[in-house]
Amino acid sequence: MKNFLYDPACLEVLDFSSVESKFNPKISVVNPGPHLVVRPLSLSDFDAGYIELLSQLTEVGVVTQEQFIERFNEMKAVPKTYYVTVIEDKTTGEVIGSGTLLVEHKFIHGCANRGRIEDVVISDKYRGKQLGKLIVTTLVLLSKEVNCYKITLDCRDEMRPFYECLGFRKEETNSNFMQMRFS
Amino acid sequence: MKNFLYDPACLEVLDFSSVESKFNPKISVVNPGPHLVVRPLSLSDFDAGYIELLSQLTEVGVVTQEQFIERFNEMKAVPKTYYVTVIEDKTTGEVIGSGTLLVEHKFIHGCANRGRIEDVVISDKYRGKQLGKLIVTTLVLLSKEVNCYKITLDCRDEMRPFYECLGFRKEETNSNFMQMRFS
């Protein structure tokens, strides 16, 4: 029995019927393609190439198994917040895709939740299988399921068409993403 | 003894010497101006006009005291994540400014933390006293203190110059903020 970051049942209930038209051929969270499975991050994914996968996205640096386990347990201890969701290839046992839904609990909008999409990556070898679209769509549907009033993300210019295709918009006069880096 | 969302000592240690030049006259987290105090949100701030203050920022809807207390306790139960920081006018006991530092715990960048600035608002009646600058600067210094590798925010066009003045940048080719609203 795997130690999951969140309850896998959260994924099984997602209704893909409203987004069917976005996929050709049709795939969904319960039917992602041959030998693939979409599931929450598991504690054993350190050994399934999860950190190497993230390094295709950005600088990961050195993350030891001990650090991974500590961070995993920190995230799991926080209810209804960290939904790190991965795609596993059952033939190799490798994690080949990942994306995070982060939920912020606010006072505004009647004590509403706000979702954020973070750290979306699909392994080089698995591009062209609609898996990026699948993971983001899964996170969007999940954010509705956990009562987010909106979901947001920040991205590079080249990713804009991809996210627009999935229903995200840069709102006129309200789409500035600003950063200050310390390291 | 007030029930604070986080330890007020986190604010007392912030080093304003590096940002002194941004304030004229000089104010800081421990010296915000006559009769003012900067502190963490407190459970009693429901009665100090906190929800009314937020309604100057955006739609808040109906938030009952019961809901406020429940959300406050949810936030407080999550360690090192929600740093809702307010300014109180001691002469009236009213909360007249607020801003949130939200800390996300990641695997990337060596299991780093990322800070976000959210829901910054200063009461109409207290504009022109550098209090917006004070609250944002406080949150930036706090994010460094809690080991964030960067701090980010999204904002409307008219707020860009304000945040640029405080050191935030729109990174070329990497400054798209995108949303999908459900309600």
Tab-separated table of C-alpha atoms in Angstrom:
chain	number	residue	atom	x	y	z
A	1	MET	CA	0.000	0.000	0.000
A	2	LYS	CA	1.551	3.289	-1.130
A	3	ASN	CA	1.822	6.297	1.157
A	4	PHE	CA	0.072	8.987	-0.907
A	5	LEU	CA	0.302	12.742	-0.366
A	6	TYR	CA	-3.494	12.991	-0.586
A	7	ASP	CA	-6.443	10.635	-1.013
A	8	PRO	CA	-6.429	9.094	-4.542
A	9	ALA	CA	-10.247	9.013	-4.382
A	10	CYS	CA	-10.111	12.804	-4.995
A	11	LEU	CA	-8.996	12.038	-8.556
A	12	GLU	CA	-11.469	9.247	-9.289
A	13	VAL	CA	-14.488	11.502	-8.842
A	14	LEU	CA	-13.368	14.152	-11.341
A	15	ASP	CA	-15.858	14.642	-14.170
A	16	PHE	CA	-13.988	14.770	-17.475
A	17	SER	CA	-17.186	14.848	-19.579
A	18	SER	CA	-17.099	18.668	-19.701
A	19	VAL	CA	-13.559	18.697	-21.141
A	20	GLU	CA	-13.782	15.682	-23.455
A	21	SER	CA	-13.612	17.850	-26.570
A	22	LYS	CA	-10.130	19.077	-25.618
A	23	PHE	CA	-8.608	15.599	-26.057
A	24	ASN	CA	-8.065	13.695	-29.298
A	25	PRO	CA	-7.762	10.804	-28.843
A	26	LYS	CA	-9.883	10.933	-25.704
A	27	ILE	CA	-7.930	10.442	-22.507
A	28	SER	CA	-8.862	11.255	-18.920
A	29	VAL	CA	-7.563	10.982	-15.370
A	30	VAL	CA	-8.799	7.378	-15.059
A	31	ASN	CA	-7.783	6.496	-18.627
A	32	PRO	CA	-4.572	8.415	-19.384
A	33	GLY	CA	-3.220	6.030	-22.027
A	34	PRO	CA	-1.596	2.580	-22.246
A	35	HIS	CA	0.374	1.588	-19.139
A	36	LEU	CA	-0.045	5.044	-17.590
A	37	VAL	CA	-1.675	5.991	-14.300
A	38	VAL	CA	-2.468	9.405	-12.792
A	39	ARG	CA	-2.183	9.465	-8.997
A	40	PRO	CA	-1.065	11.584	-6.027
A	41	LEU	CA	2.663	11.828	-5.337
A	42	SER	CA	3.813	8.920	-3.168
A	43	LEU	CA	6.545	8.718	-0.554
A	44	SER	CA	8.255	6.060	-2.684
A	45	ASP	CA	8.482	8.378	-5.715
A	46	PHE	CA	11.941	9.487	-4.649
A	47	ASP	CA	13.046	6.111	-6.031
A	48	ALA	CA	10.807	6.485	-9.093
A	49	GLY	CA	12.749	9.397	-10.576
A	50	TYR	CA	10.583	12.221	-9.242
A	51	ILE	CA	13.486	14.571	-8.473
A	52	GLU	CA	15.144	13.856	-11.852
A	53	LEU	CA	11.811	14.668	-13.514
A	54	LEU	CA	11.635	18.037	-11.717
A	55	SER	CA	15.164	18.814	-12.913
A	56	GLN	CA	13.769	18.885	-16.470
A	57	LEU	CA	11.651	21.832	-15.313
A	58	THR	CA	14.038	23.958	-13.279
A	59	GLU	CA	17.007	23.933	-10.969
A	60	VAL	CA	16.383	21.346	-8.274
A	61	GLY	CA	19.835	21.196	-6.662
A	62	VAL	CA	20.682	18.351	-4.346
A	63	VAL	CA	17.646	16.817	-2.661
A	64	THR	CA	18.477	13.803	-0.485
A	65	GLN	CA	15.956	11.072	0.266
A	66	GLU	CA	15.857	12.332	3.843
A	67	GLN	CA	14.992	15.864	2.681
A	68	PHE	CA	12.383	14.504	0.282
A	69	ILE	CA	10.710	12.489	3.045
A	70	GLU	CA	10.757	15.451	5.432
A	71	ARG	CA	9.176	17.811	2.882
A	72	PHE	CA	6.630	15.175	1.819
A	73	ASN	CA	5.538	14.712	5.421
A	74	GLU	CA	5.367	18.485	5.983
A	75	MET	CA	3.067	18.812	2.963
A	76	LYS	CA	0.938	15.841	3.982
A	77	ALA	CA	0.500	17.261	7.493
A	78	VAL	CA	-1.260	20.303	6.011
A	79	PRO	CA	-4.825	19.362	5.129
A	80	LYS	CA	-6.340	20.287	1.747
A	81	THR	CA	-3.382	22.331	0.524
A	82	TYR	CA	-0.731	20.417	-1.460
A	83	TYR	CA	-2.082	18.310	-4.325
A	84	VAL	CA	1.096	17.161	-6.087
A	85	THR	CA	-0.185	14.894	-8.852
A	86	VAL	CA	1.974	12.593	-10.988
A	87	ILE	CA	1.773	10.287	-14.000
A	88	GLU	CA	3.506	6.934	-13.664
A	89	ASP	CA	4.491	4.573	-16.465
A	90	LYS	CA	3.578	1.169	-15.028
A	91	THR	CA	5.954	-0.643	-17.396
A	92	THR	CA	9.011	1.036	-15.854
A	93	GLY	CA	7.627	2.231	-12.507
A	94	GLU	CA	8.953	5.699	-13.350
A	95	VAL	CA	7.210	8.978	-12.642
A	96	ILE	CA	7.101	10.697	-16.046
A	97	GLY	CA	4.873	13.698	-15.410
A	98	SER	CA	3.895	15.965	-12.534
A	99	GLY	CA	1.932	19.068	-11.638
A	100	THR	CA	0.909	20.693	-8.362
A	101	LEU	CA	-2.357	22.252	-7.276
A	102	LEU	CA	-1.648	24.499	-4.298
A	103	VAL	CA	-4.719	25.681	-2.388
A	104	GLU	CA	-4.660	28.938	-0.426
A	105	HIS	CA	-7.301	29.487	2.250
A	106	LYS	CA	-8.427	33.103	2.342
A	107	PHE	CA	-10.769	35.401	4.236
A	108	ILE	CA	-11.967	37.267	1.121
A	109	HIS	CA	-14.848	36.067	-1.063
A	110	GLY	CA	-16.606	34.531	1.954
A	111	CYS	CA	-13.544	32.689	3.281
A	112	ALA	CA	-12.876	31.219	-0.157
A	113	ASN	CA	-10.124	28.978	-1.469
A	114	ARG	CA	-7.849	29.983	-4.312
A	115	GLY	CA	-6.044	27.411	-6.418
A	116	ARG	CA	-2.644	27.761	-8.059
A	117	ILE	CA	-0.998	25.558	-10.639
A	118	GLU	CA	2.703	25.048	-10.034
A	119	ASP	CA	5.629	23.021	-11.355
A	120	VAL	CA	4.068	21.292	-14.365
A	121	VAL	CA	6.509	19.001	-16.168
A	122	ILE	CA	6.279	16.059	-18.565
A	123	SER	CA	9.375	13.961	-19.267
A	124	ASP	CA	11.044	14.648	-22.641
A	125	LYS	CA	10.389	11.093	-23.753
A	126	TYR	CA	6.638	11.377	-23.220
A	127	ARG	CA	5.885	14.601	-25.098
A	128	GLY	CA	3.121	14.631	-27.726
A	129	LYS	CA	0.789	12.370	-25.762
A	130	GLN	CA	-1.436	15.198	-24.389
A	131	LEU	CA	-0.055	14.499	-20.922
A	132	GLY	CA	0.661	18.152	-20.097
A	133	LYS	CA	-2.913	18.957	-21.032
A	134	LEU	CA	-4.101	15.984	-18.984
A	135	ILE	CA	-2.255	16.962	-15.821
A	136	VAL	CA	-3.337	20.627	-15.985
A	137	THR	CA	-6.961	19.689	-16.723
A	138	THR	CA	-6.875	17.269	-13.804
A	139	LEU	CA	-5.633	20.034	-11.486
A	140	VAL	CA	-8.296	22.460	-12.746
A	141	LEU	CA	-11.106	19.959	-12.132
A	142	LEU	CA	-9.603	19.124	-8.757
A	143	SER	CA	-9.528	22.809	-7.803
A	144	LYS	CA	-13.275	23.047	-8.529
A	145	GLU	CA	-13.856	19.911	-6.476
A	146	VAL	CA	-12.084	21.459	-3.468
A	147	ASN	CA	-14.163	24.650	-3.823
A	148	CYS	CA	-11.680	27.103	-5.280
A	149	TYR	CA	-13.333	30.284	-6.551
A	150	LYS	CA	-10.552	30.665	-9.098
A	151	ILE	CA	-7.346	29.046	-10.224
A	152	THR	CA	-4.292	30.957	-11.390
A	153	LEU	CA	-0.773	30.400	-12.662
A	154	ASP	CA	2.242	32.296	-13.892
A	155	CYS	CA	4.106	31.240	-16.996
A	156	ARG	CA	6.662	32.062	-19.659
A	157	ASP	CA	5.542	33.647	-22.939
A	158	GLU	CA	5.889	30.424	-24.909
A	159	MET	CA	3.418	28.617	-22.627
A	160	ARG	CA	0.615	31.176	-23.040
A	161	PRO	CA	-1.094	29.528	-26.036
A	162	PHE	CA	-1.084	26.181	-24.219
A	163	TYR	CA	-2.830	27.601	-21.157
A	164	GLU	CA	-5.202	29.752	-23.234
A	165	CYS	CA	-6.274	26.616	-25.038
A	166	LEU	CA	-7.224	25.168	-21.652
A	167	GLY	CA	-9.332	28.196	-20.675
A	168	PHE	CA	-6.869	30.414	-18.807
A	169	ARG	CA	-6.915	34.137	-19.606
A	170	LYS	CA	-4.665	37.128	-19.086
A	171	GLU	CA	-7.174	39.633	-17.742
A	172	GLU	CA	-6.830	43.054	-19.287
A	173	THR	CA	-5.138	45.514	-16.891
A	174	ASN	CA	-4.790	42.715	-14.301
A	175	SER	CA	-2.187	40.248	-15.490
A	176	ASN	CA	1.137	41.440	-14.106
A	177	PHE	CA	3.342	38.819	-12.520
A	178	MET	CA	6.222	40.341	-10.528
A	179	GLN	CA	9.153	38.754	-8.730
A	180	MET	CA	12.004	39.530	-6.385
A	181	ARG	CA	14.690	36.845	-6.219
A	182	PHE	CA	16.984	36.380	-3.225
A	183	SER	CA	19.119	33.525	-4.554
B	1	MET	CA	-2.878	38.376	25.883
B	2	LYS	CA	-3.894	38.367	22.224
B	3	ASN	CA	-4.204	35.165	20.206
B	4	PHE	CA	-1.907	35.920	17.258
B	5	LEU	CA	-1.820	34.050	13.940
B	6	TYR	CA	1.971	33.770	14.209
B	7	ASP	CA	4.678	34.717	16.680
B	8	PRO	CA	5.060	38.550	16.878
B	9	ALA	CA	8.774	38.020	17.569
B	10	CYS	CA	9.132	37.209	13.834
B	11	LEU	CA	8.511	40.907	13.132
B	12	GLU	CA	10.748	42.346	15.834
B	13	VAL	CA	13.890	40.788	14.340
B	14	LEU	CA	13.436	42.235	10.838
B	15	ASP	CA	16.369	44.404	9.777
B	16	PHE	CA	15.050	47.610	8.221
B	17	SER	CA	18.522	49.176	7.879
B	18	SER	CA	18.856	47.899	4.301
B	19	VAL	CA	15.598	49.574	3.219
B	20	GLU	CA	15.857	52.797	5.225
B	21	SER	CA	16.389	54.893	2.098
B	22	LYS	CA	12.949	53.952	0.771
B	23	PHE	CA	11.168	55.780	3.594
B	24	ASN	CA	10.927	59.528	4.134
B	25	PRO	CA	10.258	60.226	6.934
B	26	LYS	CA	11.879	57.063	8.239
B	27	ILE	CA	9.427	54.477	9.516
B	28	SER	CA	9.872	50.767	10.172
B	29	VAL	CA	8.025	47.742	11.475
B	30	VAL	CA	8.832	48.660	15.090
B	31	ASN	CA	8.285	52.380	14.490
B	32	PRO	CA	5.436	52.711	11.988
B	33	GLY	CA	4.271	56.158	13.048
B	34	PRO	CA	2.339	57.817	15.897
B	35	HIS	CA	-0.180	55.514	17.610
B	36	LEU	CA	0.364	52.760	15.017
B	37	VAL	CA	1.560	49.204	15.567
B	38	VAL	CA	2.451	46.463	13.059
B	39	ARG	CA	1.606	42.972	14.297
B	40	PRO	CA	0.269	39.566	13.226
B	41	LEU	CA	-3.480	39.225	12.683
B	42	SER	CA	-5.217	38.412	15.944
B	43	LEU	CA	-8.341	36.354	16.639
B	44	SER	CA	-9.968	39.471	18.085
B	45	ASP	CA	-9.499	41.452	14.854
B	46	PHE	CA	-12.956	40.416	13.667
B	47	ASP	CA	-14.179	43.054	16.134
B	48	ALA	CA	-11.479	45.516	15.056
B	49	GLY	CA	-12.849	46.015	11.551
B	50	TYR	CA	-10.638	43.505	9.737
B	51	ILE	CA	-13.363	42.215	7.391
B	52	GLU	CA	-14.549	45.773	6.620
B	53	LEU	CA	-10.943	46.672	5.790
B	54	LEU	CA	-10.680	43.759	3.321
B	55	SER	CA	-13.878	44.922	1.650
B	56	GLN	CA	-11.970	48.052	0.543
B	57	LEU	CA	-9.764	45.682	-1.449
B	58	THR	CA	-12.174	43.272	-3.061
B	59	GLU	CA	-15.468	41.442	-2.667
B	60	VAL	CA	-15.528	39.840	0.760
B	61	GLY	CA	-19.174	38.758	0.945
B	62	VAL	CA	-20.656	37.772	4.266
B	63	VAL	CA	-18.088	36.475	6.744
B	64	THR	CA	-19.560	35.665	10.143
B	65	GLN	CA	-17.495	35.709	13.326
B	66	GLU	CA	-17.809	31.923	13.433
B	67	GLN	CA	-16.391	31.604	9.903
B	68	PHE	CA	-13.612	34.053	10.712
B	69	ILE	CA	-12.600	32.077	13.786
B	70	GLU	CA	-12.703	28.773	11.893
B	71	ARG	CA	-10.516	30.095	9.056
B	72	PHE	CA	-8.125	31.799	11.504
B	73	ASN	CA	-7.662	28.523	13.363
B	74	GLU	CA	-7.169	26.584	10.104
B	75	MET	CA	-4.429	29.014	9.092
B	76	LYS	CA	-2.808	28.962	12.506
B	77	ALA	CA	-2.761	25.140	12.507
B	78	VAL	CA	-0.493	25.196	9.434
B	79	PRO	CA	3.051	25.992	10.548
B	80	LYS	CA	5.152	28.617	8.729
B	81	THR	CA	2.655	29.296	5.956
B	82	TYR	CA	0.165	32.120	6.638
B	83	TYR	CA	1.700	35.408	7.772
B	84	VAL	CA	-1.271	37.781	7.733
B	85	THR	CA	0.168	41.050	9.046
B	86	VAL	CA	-1.851	44.070	10.086
B	87	ILE	CA	-1.442	47.679	11.172
B	88	GLU	CA	-3.539	48.812	14.127
B	89	ASP	CA	-4.329	52.357	15.169
B	90	LYS	CA	-3.986	52.192	18.969
B	91	THR	CA	-6.139	55.293	19.444
B	92	THR	CA	-9.225	53.567	17.977
B	93	GLY	CA	-8.249	49.893	18.256
B	94	GLU	CA	-9.064	49.538	14.559
B	95	VAL	CA	-7.125	47.484	12.046
B	96	ILE	CA	-6.329	49.984	9.271
B	97	GLY	CA	-3.927	48.054	7.057
B	98	SER	CA	-3.172	44.472	6.131
B	99	GLY	CA	-1.056	42.283	3.870
B	100	THR	CA	-0.384	38.559	3.690
B	101	LEU	CA	2.822	36.640	3.137
B	102	LEU	CA	1.907	33.142	2.002
B	103	VAL	CA	4.773	30.622	2.061
B	104	GLU	CA	4.732	27.609	-0.275
B	105	HIS	CA	6.985	24.654	0.573
B	106	LYS	CA	8.462	23.136	-2.580
B	107	PHE	CA	10.719	20.271	-3.672
B	108	ILE	CA	12.571	22.341	-6.314
B	109	HIS	CA	15.601	24.508	-5.529
B	110	GLY	CA	16.705	22.103	-2.786
B	111	CYS	CA	13.294	21.886	-1.083
B	112	ALA	CA	13.014	25.661	-1.034
B	113	ASN	CA	10.275	27.991	0.152
B	114	ARG	CA	8.569	30.495	-2.127
B	115	GLY	CA	6.841	33.562	-0.773
B	116	ARG	CA	3.792	35.296	-2.191
B	117	ILE	CA	2.332	38.671	-1.310
B	118	GLU	CA	-1.456	38.685	-1.188
B	119	ASP	CA	-4.333	40.961	-0.234
B	120	VAL	CA	-2.516	44.208	0.543
B	121	VAL	CA	-4.866	46.972	1.659
B	122	ILE	CA	-4.593	50.244	3.549
B	123	SER	CA	-7.732	51.998	4.783
B	124	ASP	CA	-8.779	55.008	2.705
B	125	LYS	CA	-8.350	57.279	5.696
B	126	TYR	CA	-4.703	56.303	6.196
B	127	ARG	CA	-3.341	56.766	2.676
B	128	GLY	CA	-0.236	58.893	2.119
B	129	LYS	CA	1.531	57.689	5.265
B	130	GLN	CA	3.802	55.151	3.470
B	131	LEU	CA	1.841	52.352	5.136
B	132	GLY	CA	1.403	50.289	1.933
B	133	LYS	CA	5.140	50.490	1.405
B	134	LEU	CA	5.684	49.578	5.052
B	135	ILE	CA	3.481	46.491	4.997
B	136	VAL	CA	4.947	45.176	1.708
B	137	THR	CA	8.528	45.815	2.862
B	138	THR	CA	7.741	44.033	6.117
B	139	LEU	CA	6.451	41.003	4.195
B	140	VAL	CA	9.511	40.991	1.900
B	141	LEU	CA	11.932	41.055	4.855
B	142	LEU	CA	9.843	38.407	6.603
B	143	SER	CA	10.007	36.172	3.511
B	144	LYS	CA	13.824	36.369	3.606
B	145	GLU	CA	13.760	35.569	7.308
B	146	VAL	CA	11.728	32.401	6.681
B	147	ASN	CA	14.147	31.330	3.932
B	148	CYS	CA	12.174	32.036	0.773
B	149	TYR	CA	14.331	31.866	-2.372
B	150	LYS	CA	12.025	34.379	-4.036
B	151	ILE	CA	8.866	36.344	-3.413
B	152	THR	CA	6.248	37.020	-6.064
B	153	LEU	CA	2.921	38.770	-6.531
B	154	ASP	CA	0.344	39.524	-9.177
B	155	CYS	CA	-1.130	42.966	-9.577
B	156	ARG	CA	-3.134	45.396	-11.650
B	157	ASP	CA	-1.374	47.711	-14.113
B	158	GLU	CA	-1.750	50.763	-11.886
B	159	MET	CA	0.142	49.061	-9.039
B	160	ARG	CA	3.223	48.204	-11.126
B	161	PRO	CA	5.185	51.409	-10.393
B	162	PHE	CA	4.567	50.965	-6.663
B	163	TYR	CA	5.961	47.426	-6.632
B	164	GLU	CA	8.830	48.304	-8.990
B	165	CYS	CA	9.836	51.017	-6.576
B	166	LEU	CA	10.106	48.335	-3.890
B	167	GLY	CA	12.342	46.093	-6.028
B	168	PHE	CA	9.856	43.807	-7.791
B	169	ARG	CA	10.412	43.154	-11.500
B	170	LYS	CA	8.428	41.804	-14.410
B	171	GLU	CA	10.965	39.379	-15.873
B	172	GLU	CA	11.206	39.593	-19.639
B	173	THR	CA	9.427	36.629	-21.305
B	174	ASN	CA	8.410	35.333	-17.863
B	175	SER	CA	5.767	37.598	-16.411
B	176	ASN	CA	2.413	36.221	-17.534
B	177	PHE	CA	-0.274	35.957	-14.886
B	178	MET	CA	-3.242	33.861	-16.029
B	179	GLN	CA	-6.562	33.089	-14.369
B	180	MET	CA	-9.635	30.932	-14.691
B	181	ARG	CA	-12.583	32.043	-12.561
B	182	PHE	CA	-15.326	29.685	-11.425
B	183	SER	CA	-17.521	32.184	-9.585
